[in-house]
Each structure stands twice: as structure tokens, then as C-alpha cells.
């Protein structure tokens, strides 16, 4: 063994690495290629990066002691982000601590297809006459005139004379919104493709679209690899601030993943990557900054100012994208520091700008975004719901990945469904909402968030449910799955602290909605349509979301629509249509950004929303 280094072996995977004494398990895992998940960015607060030292466990850190039960500490369980390796060790990695590879990602949005009336990318097969003494127009002018282009770059110009003469002054001109992008051999009009991406904080979703008929040719998705540097945008901003190479690191991570997706999409669609002529991206403000490699630090400080709120139309090559070398990338315009291009794209997809009557668009996530339109007025705000819906800061919470309980019902006893089947390892956000709603209905959970002890349960509560109310460290906890049923061998419970986290997340979303509606003097019952966007919104049950007050209970059921990944739909629309981009720009310009922290109504609405609605 190298002098002075400690050998770290990870089980059950068998990866091993030698590191300097004092390295964290996180550093060792990164070097050994063990994909641990760090939902809080490695700050020792979420408790999700647990590993177990088979022997020679270091003394627990303060963070360990705060989030790990004492009997687990005695067994050698520690946080990978905090524990330091001082000698050679064997480290056991539970499945629940791995960055889930089978994360449930929503790739569908509202479908719109049919001929594209005003495509951004156009291909035209042209047959130009050869120059003569009487017709000595330059090569470029000759081609641009017929192709309807207004400009061209130097790299194409360098190749044009020889291509024109080799191909007998015939071929296919490729134009992107007036820019002559390429001149291809023969009639190549059949393949005219662009890519569109929803760049989420947690997930990336992309499609390849046919620019002529609007058809989706391929879909791909994956976790945003930046998640290893924190679950939310603030953790990413902090990473870029604290590490000299932080920003290029984050940019390369997301571009690398997008390039992998492009390769996958091209393969699935049977298209050469060089025949993808444009890429469109919709993401939240921070994600768009990081994608473009623009310093996001000001987004992490009051007054949260973006580097630009305009759309960007930049060289794809400069971004590092592996598509056509002269292609461009379009990044959506944004509304504010925390209301980004994804909200604009979602509003575009939902035809928010054309809507009659009061409409509300809500995207529920770690960062919730809400937009309201009434007549020609548009308002938008964001709220920090926190990562509870992603499973972070919930005792047995996890992302919506294989092994997560995603649905819970209470009847004579608990019944649940697990993603991928098999034994559960934790609960994800939709199940968290379910269990809270069901506990409220059964009278076991009080509007202020108190979980009753078994002896205080209403008489009508079945004994099997009553038996699941057990004392915990912070009050009563509800046992969702007993130790013998789970994949981890530990019971999956809902604690009083978990309920508190849910109340905080719910209150943030609901109070933001109510504050925006109040600006227009509207009660929730007067909304003409409530559009719920985003991956999480698609998996929740409406009656349960309304029961806990995440969505206003007084909006009639028939007025609520789940519109899926509307950011991706909007990106796809902008990839195909020039008028869609014009509309997106108009939506961004017309929408007034509301800074909720400055709105006096928000604080009182928030305090009120901390209570679950009465039955
Ligand atoms: Fe280690 Fe959150 S506690 S990543």
C-alpha cells in the first residue's frame, strides 16, 4: 500500500480507492466512482448520505449526532459527507444512499403537433445556375438569394465555393431564422431536426423534434449530474461561489449530460448529431446561468439579480454542445431571479397569454413557481418550498425512485404502492401528501399539525391503525411500513418533524398562490383554470393535495388540470416556431415579478397556511 494512504473499500459494490488520511468518505466515494446522493449538498443536514463503517468507525461528528439515531451511531452509521477516514476501512453503502438511477422522470407534456407554420429551421433544395460572365454574382449572394437567407458565417463561406462547384451548383440550403447554416449535398430536406430541453434542478429531459411536422422523434431523460453538488439552486450557487473551479465544473457537468442525451436521442431517431440544427433550453434562472457558464452568484444574494433576463441566442459550439458545428442554442427569456425560462416556457405551452378569465399556473417543486393572469395582467412569483417534496429533510424520505413508496391509503390498515415493486426503502413526496391527507381524514392529525397518540385516537379509528401510532423522539410517529417489510430493515415512519416540514413546504406554495390572487382581488373559487405543471404535480392526487391545502381546497375539481412537463412542451414549441418565440418573449416582458418577501399579505397568508385546512 502507498505510504501513509488509507484504503477505503465500498461494499457491496466492491469499489476501492486509496486516499489521504482525513479525506471524507464523500471524497473517497467520488474517487472510487460510488454514486452517493447528497441532497443537501453535503452540509450534514439532510441525513440522506448515510453509510456504515463495518469497523474502525470514526467518532461521530455533531452533524452525525443530530440526524442519526444513537443505536445506528453505535452500529457505525455515519454521514458520508462529514465522516473522515483516518485508517483503512470497509464502508457499507445502503441502496437508499445511492443516487437513484431509476429516478421517475416526467417526460410528457401537452402534445401539440401538425405542420409547423413558421419553422425556425428551414431546408430548401436549390438548383442554382452556374455563374457566367453575364451573371457574375458571388457564390454566397447566389445561394442566399434563392435560399431566403440574410447572412452567413465565415466557416461556411470557406467551404462554399468548392461545394458549389463539386455538386454542380445544386444542393440543400439549411437556414436558421435567416442565417445560412449549411449547404448540403443533394436533396437533404427529409431530415430537419432540432432538440429541446427542460433543464431542471433535479432532472434533465430532452426531445428531438422534426421541424417540419412537429413530431417528437425521440425522448431522453436523466438526473441532472449537478445534484451531487446539492439538491437546490442555492446549494449550486454556493458551490460555484466556494470553489474556484465551481462554475466550470457545474457547466461541464450539465453540458456533458446533455451531450450524452443528444447522442442517445440521435441514435434513437436514427439521425446524425450534425443534422441537429438548433437546441432550445428552458430552465430556472440559476440552471440557465449555469448552462451558459454565466456567474450565478448575484442570484444568491439580495436582491437576487440575474446577469440578463433577455433570451440568449448563442453558438452551440461555444456552449460545448455536440450538434451541428454552426448551430445555435436558444435559452428562454426569464422573469426574475427565481422565476425563470421554465415558467415562461410553461406559460407558453399552457397558452397562458391567450387565456380568457383568471388563470393560475403553478409548478410545485423545491422552488415553487406561480403565475396568475387576469385580462392582460400577468404576475409571477416564486417561493422556497424546500426539498420536502423531494424527500429531503423527511426522516424516511427519498426521491421518487425505485423503492420509494409513492401512494398510501388508510383503510382498516395501511396499504401502499412502491415504485418498481418490492420492499420499500422510504417514501417520496406524493406519498407524504397521501399519508398526511389520510391522517387528517381519520382524525389522527390535527389542523395545527399534531399527530395524536394512540390513546387519544378517535373511537372510529381501526385498531390496526391505532397500533401504528408509537412514541418517537419528537412526539408520536406513525409507522407506515414495519421493519420486517422494508428493504432497509428499519421501519418507515412519519414523524412529528416530518409533518412540520410538510407544513412549511405546503404553506410556502399556498401562501404564494393566495398572495398573487389577492393582488387581483380574487378568491381561489373564482379561478377559471388552475394549471398544475411539473413532474411532481403530475404524480400527486388532487383530493389529497387539496385536503392538506397544497392546492386551494375551494377550487372546483373540474377547473384543475395537470399539464405535465409544460417547460419541455414550451421548449419544443420554441424549437419549431418563430411565433412561439415571439410569444415567449412577450410573456416574459409583460409578466410582473412579485417579490413575495416584500409583500405584507404574504407573511400573514404564510402563517395562516401553516394550518391544514379544516374538513
Ligand atoms: Fe450528507 Fe445531506 S447529510 S448530504
XYZ file of C-alpha atoms and ligand atoms in Angstrom:
619
model
C 0.000 0.000 0.000
C 1.229 3.533 -0.774
C 2.923 5.033 2.247
C 0.523 6.851 4.563
C -2.628 6.342 2.451
C -5.817 4.727 3.743
C -7.579 2.068 1.714
C -11.357 2.501 1.508
C -13.393 -0.438 0.217
C -17.061 0.103 -0.578
C -19.478 -2.808 -0.216
C -21.485 -4.355 -1.743
C -20.126 -2.813 -4.977
C -16.515 -3.741 -4.247
C -15.070 -0.397 -5.447
C -11.925 0.664 -3.615
C -9.613 3.614 -3.507
C -6.638 4.939 -1.541
C -6.993 8.386 -0.050
C -5.012 10.648 2.239
C -5.918 10.370 5.931
C -8.525 12.971 6.823
C -10.372 12.690 3.487
C -14.144 12.484 3.795
C -16.000 9.363 2.747
C -17.654 11.598 0.155
C -14.253 12.359 -1.399
C -13.309 8.694 -1.313
C -16.645 7.705 -2.874
C -16.214 10.276 -5.646
C -12.713 8.967 -6.383
C -13.932 5.363 -6.357
C -16.934 6.171 -8.571
C -19.564 5.319 -5.955
C -22.592 7.485 -6.853
C -23.827 8.567 -3.433
C -26.641 11.096 -3.242
C -26.083 14.385 -1.387
C -29.470 16.079 -1.275
C -28.322 18.927 0.999
C -25.112 19.428 -0.924
C -23.035 17.727 1.759
C -23.873 20.139 4.558
C -24.700 17.428 7.035
C -28.315 18.463 7.462
C -30.475 16.105 5.415
C -29.130 12.822 6.782
C -29.501 11.111 3.414
C -25.888 10.173 2.694
C -25.676 7.516 5.401
C -23.074 4.807 5.134
C -21.848 2.306 7.714
C -18.276 1.668 8.756
C -18.010 -2.082 9.140
C -15.230 -1.440 11.659
C -12.972 1.430 12.761
C -15.792 3.957 12.625
C -14.548 7.475 13.384
C -16.093 9.375 16.297
C -19.480 10.825 15.324
C -19.461 14.462 14.269
C -22.018 16.956 15.567
C -23.933 16.547 12.311
C -23.941 12.765 12.749
C -25.358 13.140 16.228
C -28.093 15.481 15.081
C -29.534 13.308 12.333
C -28.601 9.706 13.188
C -30.282 7.741 15.976
C -27.959 6.665 18.789
C -28.351 2.926 18.151
C -27.368 3.471 14.496
C -24.363 5.534 15.579
C -23.319 2.631 17.782
C -23.515 0.355 14.714
C -21.047 2.567 12.828
C -23.570 4.555 10.751
C -22.208 7.979 9.754
C -22.815 10.685 7.158
C -20.561 10.242 4.131
C -20.336 13.991 3.669
C -18.936 14.501 7.183
C -17.120 11.327 8.235
C -13.346 11.382 7.789
C -11.257 8.351 7.028
C -8.225 8.065 9.330
C -7.299 4.425 8.665
C -8.100 1.712 6.146
C -11.789 0.884 6.319
C -14.628 -1.058 4.762
C -17.708 1.066 4.176
C -21.153 -0.373 3.588
C -23.383 1.644 1.230
C -27.159 1.212 1.621
C -29.199 1.392 -1.580
C -31.173 4.313 -0.172
C -27.985 6.435 -0.108
C -27.208 5.921 -3.776
C -28.087 8.463 -6.397
C -31.050 6.620 -7.814
C -30.508 5.520 -11.363
C -34.183 4.700 -11.845
C -35.486 8.112 -10.884
C -39.057 8.653 -12.044
C -38.861 11.483 -14.564
C -41.811 13.059 -16.310
C -41.047 13.371 -19.993
C -44.551 14.052 -21.238
C -46.274 17.383 -21.596
C -49.173 18.759 -23.566
C -48.982 17.371 -27.077
C -49.201 19.754 -29.994
C -48.327 18.518 -33.426
C -49.163 19.203 -37.032
C -47.463 21.180 -39.720
C -45.280 23.971 -38.411
C -46.449 27.208 -39.969
C -43.365 29.281 -39.269
C -40.387 26.993 -38.676
C -37.190 28.392 -37.284
C -35.064 25.857 -39.163
C -35.772 25.581 -42.889
C -34.238 23.398 -45.526
C -34.599 24.092 -49.205
C -33.352 22.076 -52.130
C -31.949 24.522 -54.655
C -30.617 24.320 -58.185
C -28.617 27.434 -58.923
C -27.438 28.389 -62.298
C -23.655 28.347 -62.751
C -22.057 31.789 -62.875
C -21.340 33.238 -66.278
C -19.690 36.413 -67.492
C -23.167 37.912 -67.699
C -24.145 36.566 -64.275
C -21.162 37.006 -62.025
C -22.987 37.330 -58.710
C -20.879 35.968 -55.847
C -21.387 32.406 -54.698
C -22.787 33.477 -51.372
C -25.226 36.012 -52.813
C -26.365 33.497 -55.401
C -27.167 30.926 -52.709
C -28.610 33.296 -50.090
C -30.931 34.904 -52.616
C -32.520 31.585 -53.545
C -32.474 30.174 -50.016
C -34.016 33.293 -48.498
C -31.098 33.809 -46.106
C -29.759 37.150 -44.926
C -26.366 36.241 -43.501
C -23.769 33.515 -43.249
C -20.669 32.790 -41.223
C -17.051 32.622 -42.283
C -16.653 28.882 -41.755
C -19.376 28.094 -44.296
C -18.040 30.691 -46.720
C -14.669 28.962 -46.638
C -16.239 25.717 -47.846
C -18.891 27.103 -50.176
C -17.004 27.672 -53.454
C -15.711 24.138 -53.594
C -19.041 22.566 -52.565
C -20.991 24.516 -55.166
C -18.626 23.526 -57.950
C -18.321 19.893 -56.848
C -22.108 19.486 -56.658
C -22.910 21.362 -59.852
C -24.423 24.348 -58.074
C -27.211 22.205 -56.603
C -27.813 21.048 -53.070
C -29.768 21.787 -49.900
C -29.536 25.099 -48.108
C -30.093 24.976 -44.345
C -31.274 28.199 -42.742
C -31.903 29.076 -39.130
C -34.045 32.178 -38.887
C -32.334 33.910 -41.803
C -28.824 32.620 -41.072
C -27.407 30.343 -43.767
C -26.166 27.495 -41.643
C -25.042 24.961 -44.189
C -25.135 23.789 -47.765
C -25.554 20.024 -48.027
C -25.205 17.616 -50.913
C -28.255 16.565 -52.905
C -31.798 16.808 -51.604
C -31.383 16.535 -47.832
C -34.720 18.139 -46.932
C -36.087 14.970 -45.340
C -34.019 15.433 -42.183
C -34.649 18.732 -40.421
C -34.253 18.323 -36.723
C -33.889 20.443 -33.575
C -33.511 19.497 -29.928
C -35.448 20.891 -26.971
C -34.585 20.507 -23.293
C -36.130 21.140 -19.934
C -33.137 21.793 -17.690
C -34.414 21.108 -14.210
C -32.569 21.412 -10.927
C -33.040 17.681 -10.412
C -33.762 16.234 -13.826
C -32.976 16.848 -17.462
C -35.472 15.934 -20.151
C -34.907 16.309 -23.862
C -36.655 15.600 -27.141
C -35.684 15.641 -30.773
C -38.317 17.278 -32.951
C -38.986 17.274 -36.654
C -39.021 20.947 -37.610
C -41.428 20.395 -40.497
C -44.254 18.401 -38.944
C -43.579 18.968 -35.261
C -43.331 15.253 -34.489
C -41.293 14.139 -31.488
C -38.678 11.734 -32.879
C -37.032 10.662 -29.617
C -37.076 11.352 -25.876
C -34.372 11.076 -23.238
C -34.082 11.939 -19.579
C -31.717 11.632 -16.668
C -30.817 13.130 -13.328
C -29.007 16.425 -13.526
C -25.457 15.416 -12.523
C -25.136 18.736 -10.688
C -27.273 17.140 -7.940
C -24.063 15.777 -6.452
C -23.299 19.383 -5.540
C -26.616 19.979 -3.825
C -30.299 19.487 -4.326
C -31.419 23.048 -4.727
C -30.302 26.086 -6.647
C -28.873 27.814 -3.593
C -26.551 24.871 -2.915
C -25.313 25.070 -6.535
C -24.780 28.822 -6.286
C -22.881 28.266 -3.067
C -20.766 25.550 -4.701
C -19.860 27.902 -7.529
C -19.006 30.607 -5.018
C -16.889 28.485 -2.710
C -14.879 26.606 -5.338
C -12.603 28.344 -7.796
C -13.488 25.810 -10.471
C -17.075 25.520 -9.248
C -18.795 27.276 -12.158
C -16.914 25.482 -14.990
C -17.390 22.275 -13.087
C -21.174 22.721 -12.914
C -21.370 23.894 -16.524
C -19.365 20.944 -17.810
C -21.462 18.543 -15.740
C -24.752 19.671 -17.264
C -23.390 20.070 -20.796
C -21.777 16.629 -20.553
C -25.107 15.095 -19.572
C -26.918 16.973 -22.359
C -24.347 15.741 -24.880
C -24.926 12.185 -23.673
C -28.655 12.742 -24.140
C -28.079 14.178 -27.609
C -26.146 11.042 -28.553
C -28.964 8.896 -27.167
C -31.659 10.934 -28.938
C -29.794 10.867 -32.239
C -29.337 7.126 -32.024
C -33.000 6.533 -31.215
C -34.180 8.789 -34.046
C -31.591 7.495 -36.499
C -30.266 10.995 -37.067
C -26.676 12.167 -37.319
C -25.840 14.586 -34.467
C -24.517 17.050 -37.044
C -28.015 17.182 -38.516
C -29.420 18.689 -35.328
C -29.508 22.325 -36.320
C -30.584 24.018 -33.127
C -31.066 23.380 -29.411
C -33.566 25.132 -27.178
C -33.306 25.222 -23.399
C -35.843 26.144 -20.742
C -34.704 26.085 -17.148
C -34.999 28.042 -13.988
C -32.899 31.178 -13.780
C -29.985 29.520 -11.987
C -29.963 26.500 -14.264
C -29.881 28.727 -17.354
C -26.986 30.706 -15.874
C -25.048 27.531 -15.098
C -25.788 26.038 -18.507
C -24.419 29.144 -20.186
C -21.458 29.303 -17.789
C -22.602 32.694 -16.502
C -21.695 33.561 -12.919
C -24.838 32.935 -10.809
C -23.522 34.440 -7.562
C -25.760 37.507 -7.625
C -28.759 35.170 -7.683
C -27.804 34.029 -4.208
C -27.761 37.495 -2.669
C -30.435 40.103 -2.083
C -31.841 41.478 -4.416
C -31.292 38.275 -6.493
C -30.438 39.938 -9.787
C -29.880 37.805 -12.894
C -26.992 38.572 -15.262
C -29.592 39.036 -18.001
C -33.305 38.498 -18.309
C -33.211 38.507 -22.128
C -33.289 35.314 -24.133
C -29.885 34.155 -25.351
C -29.113 33.002 -28.855
C -25.568 31.721 -28.702
C -23.231 29.433 -30.572
C -23.909 25.805 -29.676
C -20.229 25.093 -30.108
C -19.317 27.797 -27.624
C -21.601 26.139 -25.121
C -19.844 22.848 -25.809
C -22.797 21.119 -27.483
C -22.154 18.274 -29.879
C -24.614 19.154 -32.602
C -24.151 20.892 -35.975
C -20.953 22.940 -35.621
C -22.646 26.159 -36.748
C -25.881 25.567 -34.835
C -27.146 27.945 -32.215
C -28.768 27.437 -28.853
C -31.786 29.430 -27.714
C -32.211 29.983 -23.975
C -35.603 31.261 -22.875
C -36.064 34.764 -21.504
C -36.592 34.859 -17.759
C -38.880 36.839 -15.469
C -36.818 37.224 -12.308
C -34.135 35.761 -10.073
C -36.262 32.755 -9.187
C -38.859 32.781 -11.954
C -37.049 31.528 -14.983
C -37.295 30.332 -18.528
C -39.101 27.187 -17.445
C -42.018 29.263 -16.165
C -42.075 31.276 -19.393
C -41.986 28.038 -21.411
C -44.746 26.569 -19.237
C -46.895 29.660 -19.726
C -46.285 29.440 -23.464
C -47.302 25.777 -23.530
C -50.429 26.459 -21.496
C -51.403 29.351 -23.827
C -51.448 31.466 -20.719
C -51.233 34.646 -22.764
C -54.407 33.799 -24.742
C -56.415 32.534 -21.777
C -59.810 34.017 -21.094
C -60.722 34.647 -17.485
C -58.472 34.350 -14.446
C -55.941 31.551 -14.787
C -53.308 30.295 -12.402
C -50.273 28.235 -13.313
C -48.374 26.506 -10.538
C -45.257 24.385 -10.675
C -44.695 22.621 -7.386
C -41.126 21.772 -6.547
C -38.234 22.650 -4.285
C -38.683 26.079 -5.757
C -42.364 26.649 -6.432
C -43.330 28.999 -9.245
C -46.735 30.557 -9.538
C -48.165 32.757 -12.259
C -51.555 34.418 -12.438
C -53.210 36.021 -15.432
C -56.299 38.166 -15.430
C -57.300 40.105 -18.517
C -53.986 41.456 -19.825
C -52.205 41.460 -16.481
C -49.673 38.760 -15.633
C -47.990 38.250 -12.286
C -45.423 35.676 -11.263
C -43.667 34.787 -8.051
C -41.521 32.054 -6.665
C -41.421 30.530 -3.232
C -38.925 28.328 -1.481
C -40.924 25.227 -0.629
C -37.750 23.395 0.308
C -36.845 19.863 -0.645
C -39.513 18.053 1.443
C -41.385 17.010 -1.717
C -38.126 15.506 -2.989
C -37.861 13.504 0.222
C -35.062 15.532 1.782
C -35.384 16.528 5.445
C -38.072 13.851 5.799
C -36.879 11.112 8.151
C -37.539 8.282 5.720
C -37.992 10.441 2.670
C -36.404 9.703 -0.658
C -36.720 10.807 -4.244
C -39.359 9.238 -6.469
C -37.057 6.391 -7.445
C -37.233 2.606 -7.301
C -38.032 1.512 -3.766
C -39.954 4.657 -2.831
C -43.494 4.338 -1.539
C -45.422 6.592 -3.926
C -49.045 6.012 -2.873
C -50.569 5.462 0.545
C -54.133 4.722 1.596
C -55.541 4.211 5.040
C -58.466 1.841 5.419
C -58.729 -0.862 8.023
C -54.914 -0.696 7.882
C -52.211 0.941 5.726
C -51.844 -0.012 2.077
C -49.125 1.382 -0.152
C -47.534 1.095 -3.588
C -43.796 1.016 -4.179
C -42.103 2.310 -7.337
C -40.716 -0.703 -9.142
C -42.470 -3.085 -6.711
C -40.606 -4.947 -3.995
C -39.825 -3.815 -0.486
C -39.918 -0.112 0.288
C -36.840 1.884 1.251
C -38.594 5.176 2.037
C -41.402 7.495 0.971
C -41.410 10.090 -1.774
C -43.305 13.388 -1.899
C -46.593 12.118 -3.333
C -46.858 9.507 -0.563
C -46.029 12.138 2.033
C -49.050 14.127 0.871
C -51.203 10.987 0.820
C -50.392 9.929 4.337
C -50.902 13.404 5.779
C -54.250 13.756 3.973
C -55.404 10.332 5.136
C -54.339 11.024 8.716
C -56.276 14.300 8.627
C -59.372 12.491 7.338
C -59.133 9.848 10.030
C -58.833 12.490 12.730
C -55.354 11.332 13.786
C -53.691 14.519 12.576
C -54.878 17.855 13.874
C -55.100 21.006 11.698
C -52.164 22.526 13.612
C -50.039 19.508 12.703
C -50.185 17.486 15.899
C -50.184 13.717 15.453
C -52.323 12.178 18.190
C -51.057 9.441 20.490
C -52.782 6.051 20.190
C -54.791 6.588 23.374
C -56.189 9.883 22.044
C -57.266 8.466 18.673
C -60.971 8.843 17.818
C -63.072 5.746 18.588
C -63.777 5.072 14.915
C -60.078 4.528 14.108
C -59.395 0.813 13.472
C -57.094 -0.932 15.945
C -54.530 -1.731 13.215
C -54.054 1.980 12.561
C -54.064 2.803 16.253
C -51.215 0.290 16.731
C -49.137 2.254 14.256
C -49.108 5.350 16.451
C -45.980 4.922 18.538
C -43.863 7.267 20.637
C -40.917 8.818 18.793
C -38.125 11.221 19.671
C -40.220 14.311 18.914
C -43.704 13.088 19.752
C -45.960 10.490 18.211
C -44.867 8.883 14.965
C -46.949 6.896 12.519
C -45.487 3.609 11.283
C -46.099 3.353 7.535
C -44.097 0.161 6.999
C -42.783 -2.072 9.774
C -39.121 -3.013 9.920
C -39.831 -6.556 8.722
C -41.428 -5.253 5.483
C -38.752 -2.809 4.375
C -35.661 -3.088 2.219
C -33.534 -1.392 4.851
C -34.648 -3.427 7.869
C -35.745 -0.218 9.585
C -39.349 0.868 9.986
C -40.552 3.651 7.688
C -42.329 6.210 9.822
C -43.850 9.653 9.615
C -42.615 11.761 12.497
C -43.834 14.974 14.027
C -40.783 16.661 12.488
C -41.750 15.354 9.035
C -45.211 16.840 9.414
C -43.623 20.139 10.328
C -41.506 20.026 7.149
C -44.614 19.258 5.116
C -46.456 22.176 6.716
C -43.589 24.522 5.855
C -43.460 23.362 2.227
C -47.221 23.463 1.807
C -47.551 26.849 3.452
C -44.914 28.318 1.116
C -46.813 27.221 -2.001
C -50.302 28.012 -0.765
C -49.447 31.430 0.643
C -47.699 32.372 -2.610
C -50.832 31.429 -4.567
C -53.127 33.313 -2.226
C -50.907 36.408 -2.267
C -50.894 36.591 -6.062
C -54.641 36.050 -6.218
C -55.178 38.780 -3.641
C -53.354 41.246 -5.888
C -56.179 40.741 -8.333
C -58.825 40.661 -5.610
C -59.620 37.073 -6.491
C -60.743 34.234 -4.248
C -59.465 30.769 -5.298
C -63.041 29.708 -6.099
C -63.132 32.367 -8.857
C -60.186 30.961 -10.808
C -61.269 29.899 -14.274
C -58.500 27.311 -14.566
C -55.790 26.055 -12.251
C -52.976 24.516 -14.278
C -50.600 22.328 -12.313
C -47.315 21.825 -14.114
C -44.170 19.893 -13.453
C -43.180 16.371 -12.659
C -44.273 16.425 -9.060
C -47.648 17.948 -9.868
C -48.323 15.068 -12.206
C -47.901 12.399 -9.562
C -49.929 13.860 -6.729
C -53.565 13.023 -6.063
C -55.754 16.129 -6.367
C -58.086 15.295 -3.477
C -55.122 14.703 -1.155
C -53.280 17.819 -2.319
C -56.434 19.833 -1.643
C -57.018 18.114 1.698
C -53.652 19.246 3.053
C -54.035 22.671 1.407
C -51.177 22.333 -1.059
C -53.709 23.292 -3.721
C -56.596 25.529 -2.683
C -59.446 23.288 -1.459
C -62.133 25.595 -2.817
C -61.104 25.357 -6.485
C -63.639 23.032 -8.137
C -62.112 19.769 -9.294
C -63.107 20.277 -12.922
C -61.136 23.508 -13.080
C -57.850 21.817 -12.198
C -55.671 20.374 -14.985
C -52.344 18.613 -14.666
C -50.361 19.714 -17.675
C -47.233 17.630 -17.190
C -43.826 18.837 -18.205
C -45.018 22.116 -19.657
C -41.488 23.573 -19.676
C -40.470 20.861 -22.137
C -43.587 21.433 -24.224
C -42.810 25.145 -24.350
C -39.197 24.446 -25.307
C -40.395 22.146 -28.059
C -42.776 24.809 -29.368
C -39.950 27.367 -29.417
C -37.693 24.900 -31.214
C -40.159 24.737 -34.070
C -41.910 28.031 -34.345
C -40.734 31.604 -34.626
C -44.063 32.970 -33.436
C -43.812 30.784 -30.318
C -40.539 32.552 -29.514
C -42.129 35.936 -30.084
C -44.919 34.951 -27.692
C -42.402 33.701 -25.113
C -40.552 36.998 -25.278
C -43.833 38.863 -24.843
C -44.899 36.749 -21.860
C -41.550 37.378 -20.161
C -41.755 41.108 -20.808
C -45.381 41.504 -19.741
C -45.169 39.490 -16.556
C -44.603 41.471 -13.422
C -42.324 39.721 -10.978
C -43.646 39.852 -7.425
C -41.063 39.660 -4.658
C -43.129 37.915 -2.023
C -40.847 38.808 0.867
C -41.757 42.469 0.273
C -45.494 41.801 0.170
C -47.143 42.331 3.573
C -50.003 39.990 2.612
C -47.580 37.145 2.100
C -46.486 36.918 5.732
C -49.992 36.708 7.144
C -51.014 34.275 4.399
C -47.991 32.134 5.260
C -48.785 31.959 8.956
C -52.389 31.006 8.170
C -51.305 28.417 5.626
C -49.226 26.631 8.267
C -52.515 25.117 9.451
C -54.006 22.295 7.463
C -57.452 23.307 6.182
C -60.409 22.132 8.292
C -62.528 19.296 6.855
Fe -24.767 14.405 3.866
Fe -27.025 15.792 3.439
S -26.256 14.993 5.270
S -25.600 15.127 2.034
